[in-house]
Amino acid sequence: MNTLIAVAIAPCGTGEEMSGYVGEVVDVIRKSGLPCRTTSMFTELEGEWDAVMQTVKNATMVLAERGIRTEVVLKADIRPGYTDMMHGKVTRMEEKIAAQHKEKETKA
């Protein structure tokens, strides 16, 4: 079943600068071949449940297997019958905002 996940995987107790560690995690996610995009706080990835969860596990283990305490924050959206939710959700929202603005302009 298609699943959209927002995940943040980060080391704990490694100092103030985490970008190198986070970069290693994001690299594993990108190499998975699943559609993904990274923002300043999360990486979103989409695909079949098992593939997405395996990718999250693999990315987490990059740090954990080195003895680094690792924090994982994960949010999942499982919506049967939908694909490309990573883009579709944003497109539908933008369309609603545009329609609301147009409606307000018409009333003015």
CSV table of N, CA and C in Angstrom, one decimal:
chain,number,residue,atom,x,y,z
A,1,MET,N,0.8,-1.2,0.0
A,1,MET,CA,0.0,0.0,0.0
A,1,MET,C,0.9,1.2,0.0
A,2,ASN,N,0.6,2.2,-0.8
A,2,ASN,CA,1.3,3.4,-1.0
A,2,ASN,C,1.4,4.2,0.4
A,3,THR,N,2.5,4.6,0.8
A,3,THR,CA,2.7,5.3,2.0
A,3,THR,C,3.6,6.5,1.8
A,4,LEU,N,3.2,7.6,2.4
A,4,LEU,CA,4.0,8.9,2.4
A,4,LEU,C,4.5,9.0,3.8
A,5,ILE,N,5.8,9.2,4.0
A,5,ILE,CA,6.5,9.3,5.3
A,5,ILE,C,7.3,10.6,5.4
A,6,ALA,N,7.1,11.3,6.5
A,6,ALA,CA,8.0,12.4,6.8
A,6,ALA,C,8.9,11.9,8.0
A,7,VAL,N,10.2,11.9,7.8
A,7,VAL,CA,11.1,11.4,8.8
A,7,VAL,C,12.3,12.3,9.1
A,8,ALA,N,12.6,12.4,10.4
A,8,ALA,CA,13.8,13.1,10.8
A,8,ALA,C,14.6,12.1,11.6
A,9,ILE,N,15.8,11.9,11.2
A,9,ILE,CA,16.7,10.9,11.8
A,9,ILE,C,18.0,11.7,12.2
A,10,ALA,N,18.3,11.8,13.5
A,10,ALA,CA,19.4,12.6,13.9
A,10,ALA,C,20.1,12.0,15.1
A,11,PRO,N,21.4,12.3,15.2
A,11,PRO,CA,22.2,11.7,16.3
A,11,PRO,C,21.9,12.6,17.6
A,12,CYS,N,22.1,11.9,18.7
A,12,CYS,CA,22.0,12.6,20.0
A,12,CYS,C,23.4,12.6,20.7
A,13,GLY,N,23.8,13.7,21.3
A,13,GLY,CA,25.0,13.7,22.1
A,13,GLY,C,26.3,13.8,21.2
A,14,THR,N,26.2,14.3,20.0
A,14,THR,CA,27.3,14.4,19.2
A,14,THR,C,27.8,15.8,19.0
A,15,GLY,N,27.3,16.7,19.8
A,15,GLY,CA,27.7,18.1,19.6
A,15,GLY,C,26.6,18.9,19.0
A,16,GLU,N,26.9,20.2,18.7
A,16,GLU,CA,26.0,21.1,18.1
A,16,GLU,C,25.7,20.9,16.6
A,17,GLU,N,26.7,20.6,15.9
A,17,GLU,CA,26.6,20.5,14.4
A,17,GLU,C,26.3,19.1,14.0
A,18,MET,N,25.1,18.9,13.4
A,18,MET,CA,24.7,17.5,13.1
A,18,MET,C,24.7,17.3,11.5
A,19,SER,N,25.0,18.3,10.8
A,19,SER,CA,24.7,18.2,9.3
A,19,SER,C,25.5,17.1,8.6
A,20,GLY,N,26.7,16.8,9.1
A,20,GLY,CA,27.4,15.7,8.5
A,20,GLY,C,26.7,14.3,8.7
A,21,TYR,N,26.3,14.1,10.0
A,21,TYR,CA,25.5,12.9,10.3
A,21,TYR,C,24.2,12.8,9.5
A,22,VAL,N,23.5,13.9,9.5
A,22,VAL,CA,22.2,14.0,8.8
A,22,VAL,C,22.4,13.7,7.3
A,23,GLY,N,23.5,14.3,6.8
A,23,GLY,CA,23.8,14.1,5.4
A,23,GLY,C,24.0,12.6,5.1
A,24,GLU,N,24.6,11.8,6.0
A,24,GLU,CA,24.8,10.4,5.8
A,24,GLU,C,23.4,9.7,5.7
A,25,VAL,N,22.6,10.1,6.6
A,25,VAL,CA,21.2,9.5,6.6
A,25,VAL,C,20.4,9.8,5.3
A,26,VAL,N,20.5,11.1,4.9
A,26,VAL,CA,19.7,11.5,3.7
A,26,VAL,C,20.3,10.8,2.5
A,27,ASP,N,21.6,10.6,2.5
A,27,ASP,CA,22.2,9.9,1.3
A,27,ASP,C,21.6,8.5,1.2
A,28,VAL,N,21.5,7.8,2.3
A,28,VAL,CA,20.9,6.4,2.3
A,28,VAL,C,19.5,6.5,1.7
A,29,ILE,N,18.7,7.5,2.2
A,29,ILE,CA,17.3,7.6,1.7
A,29,ILE,C,17.3,7.9,0.2
A,30,ARG,N,18.1,8.8,-0.3
A,30,ARG,CA,18.2,9.1,-1.7
A,30,ARG,C,18.6,8.0,-2.5
A,31,LYS,N,19.5,7.1,-2.0
A,31,LYS,CA,20.0,6.0,-2.8
A,31,LYS,C,19.0,4.8,-2.8
A,32,SER,N,17.9,4.9,-2.1
A,32,SER,CA,16.9,3.9,-2.0
A,32,SER,C,16.2,3.8,-3.3
A,33,GLY,N,16.2,4.9,-4.1
A,33,GLY,CA,15.4,4.9,-5.4
A,33,GLY,C,14.0,5.3,-5.2
A,34,LEU,N,13.5,5.5,-4.0
A,34,LEU,CA,12.2,6.0,-3.7
A,34,LEU,C,12.1,7.5,-3.9
A,35,PRO,N,10.9,8.0,-4.4
A,35,PRO,CA,10.8,9.4,-4.5
A,35,PRO,C,10.9,10.0,-3.1
A,36,CYS,N,11.7,11.1,-3.1
A,36,CYS,CA,12.0,11.7,-1.8
A,36,CYS,C,12.3,13.2,-2.0
A,37,ARG,N,12.2,14.0,-0.9
A,37,ARG,CA,12.6,15.4,-0.9
A,37,ARG,C,13.0,15.7,0.5
A,38,THR,N,14.0,16.6,0.6
A,38,THR,CA,14.5,17.0,1.9
A,38,THR,C,14.3,18.4,2.1
A,39,THR,N,13.7,18.8,3.3
A,39,THR,CA,13.6,20.2,3.7
A,39,THR,C,14.5,20.4,4.9
A,40,SER,N,14.4,21.5,5.5
A,40,SER,CA,15.3,21.9,6.6
A,40,SER,C,15.0,21.0,7.9
A,41,MET,N,13.8,20.4,8.0
A,41,MET,CA,13.5,19.6,9.2
A,41,MET,C,13.2,18.2,9.0
A,42,PHE,N,12.7,17.8,7.8
A,42,PHE,CA,12.3,16.4,7.5
A,42,PHE,C,12.8,16.0,6.1
A,43,THR,N,12.8,14.7,5.9
A,43,THR,CA,12.9,14.1,4.5
A,43,THR,C,11.6,13.4,4.3
A,44,GLU,N,10.9,13.6,3.2
A,44,GLU,CA,9.7,12.9,2.9
A,44,GLU,C,10.1,11.8,1.9
A,45,LEU,N,9.5,10.7,2.0
A,45,LEU,CA,9.7,9.6,1.0
A,45,LEU,C,8.4,8.9,0.8
A,46,GLU,N,8.2,8.3,-0.4
A,46,GLU,CA,7.0,7.7,-0.7
A,46,GLU,C,7.2,6.4,-1.5
A,47,GLY,N,6.4,5.4,-1.2
A,47,GLY,CA,6.4,4.1,-1.8
A,47,GLY,C,5.6,3.1,-1.1
A,48,GLU,N,5.8,1.9,-1.4
A,48,GLU,CA,5.1,0.8,-0.7
A,48,GLU,C,5.6,0.7,0.7
A,49,TRP,N,4.7,0.4,1.6
A,49,TRP,CA,4.9,0.4,3.1
A,49,TRP,C,6.3,-0.3,3.4
A,50,ASP,N,6.4,-1.5,3.0
A,50,ASP,CA,7.6,-2.3,3.3
A,50,ASP,C,8.9,-1.6,2.8
A,51,ALA,N,8.9,-1.1,1.6
A,51,ALA,CA,10.0,-0.4,1.1
A,51,ALA,C,10.4,0.9,1.8
A,52,VAL,N,9.4,1.6,2.2
A,52,VAL,CA,9.6,2.9,2.9
A,52,VAL,C,10.1,2.6,4.3
A,53,MET,N,9.5,1.6,5.0
A,53,MET,CA,10.0,1.3,6.3
A,53,MET,C,11.4,0.7,6.3
A,54,GLN,N,11.7,-0.1,5.3
A,54,GLN,CA,13.0,-0.7,5.2
A,54,GLN,C,14.1,0.4,5.0
A,55,THR,N,13.7,1.4,4.2
A,55,THR,CA,14.6,2.6,4.0
A,55,THR,C,14.8,3.4,5.2
A,56,VAL,N,13.7,3.6,6.0
A,56,VAL,CA,13.9,4.3,7.3
A,56,VAL,C,14.8,3.5,8.2
A,57,LYS,N,14.6,2.2,8.3
A,57,LYS,CA,15.5,1.3,9.1
A,57,LYS,C,17.0,1.5,8.6
A,58,ASN,N,17.2,1.3,7.3
A,58,ASN,CA,18.5,1.4,6.8
A,58,ASN,C,19.2,2.7,7.1
A,59,ALA,N,18.4,3.8,7.0
A,59,ALA,CA,19.0,5.2,7.3
A,59,ALA,C,19.3,5.3,8.7
A,60,THR,N,18.4,4.8,9.6
A,60,THR,CA,18.6,4.9,11.0
A,60,THR,C,19.9,4.1,11.4
A,61,MET,N,20.1,2.9,10.9
A,61,MET,CA,21.2,2.1,11.2
A,61,MET,C,22.5,2.6,10.8
A,62,VAL,N,22.6,3.6,9.9
A,62,VAL,CA,23.8,4.2,9.5
A,62,VAL,C,24.5,4.8,10.8
A,63,LEU,N,23.7,5.4,11.6
A,63,LEU,CA,24.2,6.0,12.9
A,63,LEU,C,24.2,5.0,14.0
A,64,ALA,N,23.1,4.3,14.2
A,64,ALA,CA,23.0,3.4,15.4
A,64,ALA,C,24.0,2.3,15.4
A,65,GLU,N,24.3,1.7,14.2
A,65,GLU,CA,25.3,0.7,14.2
A,65,GLU,C,26.7,1.1,14.6
A,66,ARG,N,26.9,2.4,14.6
A,66,ARG,CA,28.2,3.0,15.0
A,66,ARG,C,28.2,3.3,16.5
A,67,GLY,N,27.1,3.0,17.2
A,67,GLY,CA,27.0,3.2,18.6
A,67,GLY,C,26.6,4.6,18.9
A,68,ILE,N,26.0,5.3,17.9
A,68,ILE,CA,25.5,6.7,18.1
A,68,ILE,C,24.0,6.6,18.5
A,69,ARG,N,23.7,7.2,19.6
A,69,ARG,CA,22.3,7.3,20.0
A,69,ARG,C,21.6,8.1,19.0
A,70,THR,N,20.5,7.5,18.5
A,70,THR,CA,19.8,8.0,17.3
A,70,THR,C,18.3,8.3,17.6
A,71,GLU,N,17.9,9.5,17.2
A,71,GLU,CA,16.5,9.8,17.4
A,71,GLU,C,15.8,9.8,16.1
A,72,VAL,N,14.6,9.2,16.1
A,72,VAL,CA,13.8,9.1,14.8
A,72,VAL,C,12.4,9.7,15.1
A,73,VAL,N,12.0,10.7,14.3
A,73,VAL,CA,10.7,11.3,14.4
A,73,VAL,C,10.1,10.9,13.0
A,74,LEU,N,8.9,10.2,13.1
A,74,LEU,CA,8.3,9.7,11.9
A,74,LEU,C,6.8,10.0,11.9
A,75,LYS,N,6.3,10.5,10.7
A,75,LYS,CA,4.9,10.7,10.5
A,75,LYS,C,4.5,10.0,9.2
A,76,ALA,N,3.5,9.1,9.2
A,76,ALA,CA,3.1,8.4,8.1
A,76,ALA,C,1.7,8.7,7.6
A,77,ASP,N,1.5,8.8,6.3
A,77,ASP,CA,0.2,9.0,5.7
A,77,ASP,C,-0.1,7.8,4.8
A,78,ILE,N,-1.0,7.0,5.2
A,78,ILE,CA,-1.4,5.8,4.4
A,78,ILE,C,-2.8,6.1,3.8
A,79,ARG,N,-2.9,6.3,2.5
A,79,ARG,CA,-4.2,6.6,1.9
A,79,ARG,C,-4.4,5.7,0.8
A,80,PRO,N,-5.2,4.7,1.0
A,80,PRO,CA,-5.5,3.7,-0.1
A,80,PRO,C,-6.0,4.4,-1.3
A,81,GLY,N,-5.5,3.9,-2.5
A,81,GLY,CA,-6.0,4.4,-3.8
A,81,GLY,C,-5.3,5.6,-4.3
A,82,TYR,N,-4.4,6.2,-3.5
A,82,TYR,CA,-3.7,7.4,-3.9
A,82,TYR,C,-2.2,7.1,-4.2
A,83,THR,N,-1.6,7.7,-5.1
A,83,THR,CA,-0.2,7.7,-5.4
A,83,THR,C,0.3,9.1,-5.6
A,84,ASP,N,1.6,9.3,-5.6
A,84,ASP,CA,2.2,10.6,-5.7
A,84,ASP,C,1.6,11.6,-4.8
A,85,MET,N,1.4,11.2,-3.5
A,85,MET,CA,0.8,12.1,-2.5
A,85,MET,C,1.8,13.2,-2.2
A,86,MET,N,3.1,13.0,-2.3
A,86,MET,CA,4.1,14.0,-2.0
A,86,MET,C,3.8,15.3,-2.8
A,87,HIS,N,3.4,15.1,-4.0
A,87,HIS,CA,3.1,16.3,-4.8
A,87,HIS,C,1.6,16.6,-4.8
A,88,GLY,N,0.8,15.6,-4.9
A,88,GLY,CA,-0.7,15.8,-5.0
A,88,GLY,C,-1.3,16.5,-3.9
A,89,LYS,N,-0.8,16.3,-2.6
A,89,LYS,CA,-1.4,16.9,-1.5
A,89,LYS,C,-1.1,18.4,-1.6
A,90,VAL,N,0.1,18.8,-2.0
A,90,VAL,CA,0.4,20.2,-2.0
A,90,VAL,C,-0.4,20.9,-3.2
A,91,THR,N,-0.5,20.2,-4.3
A,91,THR,CA,-1.2,20.7,-5.5
A,91,THR,C,-2.7,21.0,-5.1
A,92,ARG,N,-3.3,20.1,-4.4
A,92,ARG,CA,-4.7,20.2,-4.0
A,92,ARG,C,-4.9,21.4,-3.0
A,93,MET,N,-3.9,21.6,-2.1
A,93,MET,CA,-4.0,22.7,-1.2
A,93,MET,C,-3.8,24.0,-1.9
A,94,GLU,N,-2.8,24.1,-2.8
A,94,GLU,CA,-2.6,25.3,-3.5
A,94,GLU,C,-3.8,25.7,-4.4
A,95,GLU,N,-4.5,24.7,-5.0
A,95,GLU,CA,-5.7,25.0,-5.7
A,95,GLU,C,-6.8,25.6,-4.8
A,96,LYS,N,-6.9,25.0,-3.6
A,96,LYS,CA,-8.0,25.5,-2.7
A,96,LYS,C,-7.6,27.0,-2.3
A,97,ILE,N,-6.4,27.3,-2.0
A,97,ILE,CA,-6.0,28.7,-1.7
A,97,ILE,C,-6.3,29.6,-2.8
A,98,ALA,N,-6.0,29.2,-4.0
A,98,ALA,CA,-6.2,30.1,-5.2
A,98,ALA,C,-7.7,30.3,-5.3
A,99,ALA,N,-8.5,29.3,-5.1
A,99,ALA,CA,-10.0,29.4,-5.2
A,99,ALA,C,-10.5,30.3,-4.2
A,100,GLN,N,-10.0,30.3,-3.0
A,100,GLN,CA,-10.4,31.1,-1.9
A,100,GLN,C,-10.1,32.6,-2.2
A,101,HIS,N,-8.9,32.8,-2.7
A,101,HIS,CA,-8.5,34.2,-3.1
A,101,HIS,C,-9.4,34.7,-4.2
A,102,LYS,N,-9.7,33.9,-5.2
A,102,LYS,CA,-10.5,34.3,-6.3
A,102,LYS,C,-11.9,34.7,-5.8
A,103,GLU,N,-12.4,33.8,-4.9
A,103,GLU,CA,-13.7,34.1,-4.3
A,103,GLU,C,-13.8,35.4,-3.6
A,104,LYS,N,-12.7,35.7,-2.8
A,104,LYS,CA,-12.6,36.9,-2.0
A,104,LYS,C,-12.6,38.1,-3.0
A,105,GLU,N,-11.8,38.0,-4.1
A,105,GLU,CA,-11.7,39.1,-5.1
A,105,GLU,C,-13.1,39.3,-5.7
A,106,THR,N,-13.8,38.3,-6.0
A,106,THR,CA,-15.1,38.4,-6.6
A,106,THR,C,-16.1,39.1,-5.7
A,107,LYS,N,-16.0,38.9,-4.4
A,107,LYS,CA,-16.9,39.5,-3.5
A,107,LYS,C,-16.6,41.0,-3.2
A,108,ALA,N,-15.3,41.3,-3.5
A,108,ALA,CA,-14.9,42.7,-3.1
A,108,ALA,C,-15.3,43.7,-4.1
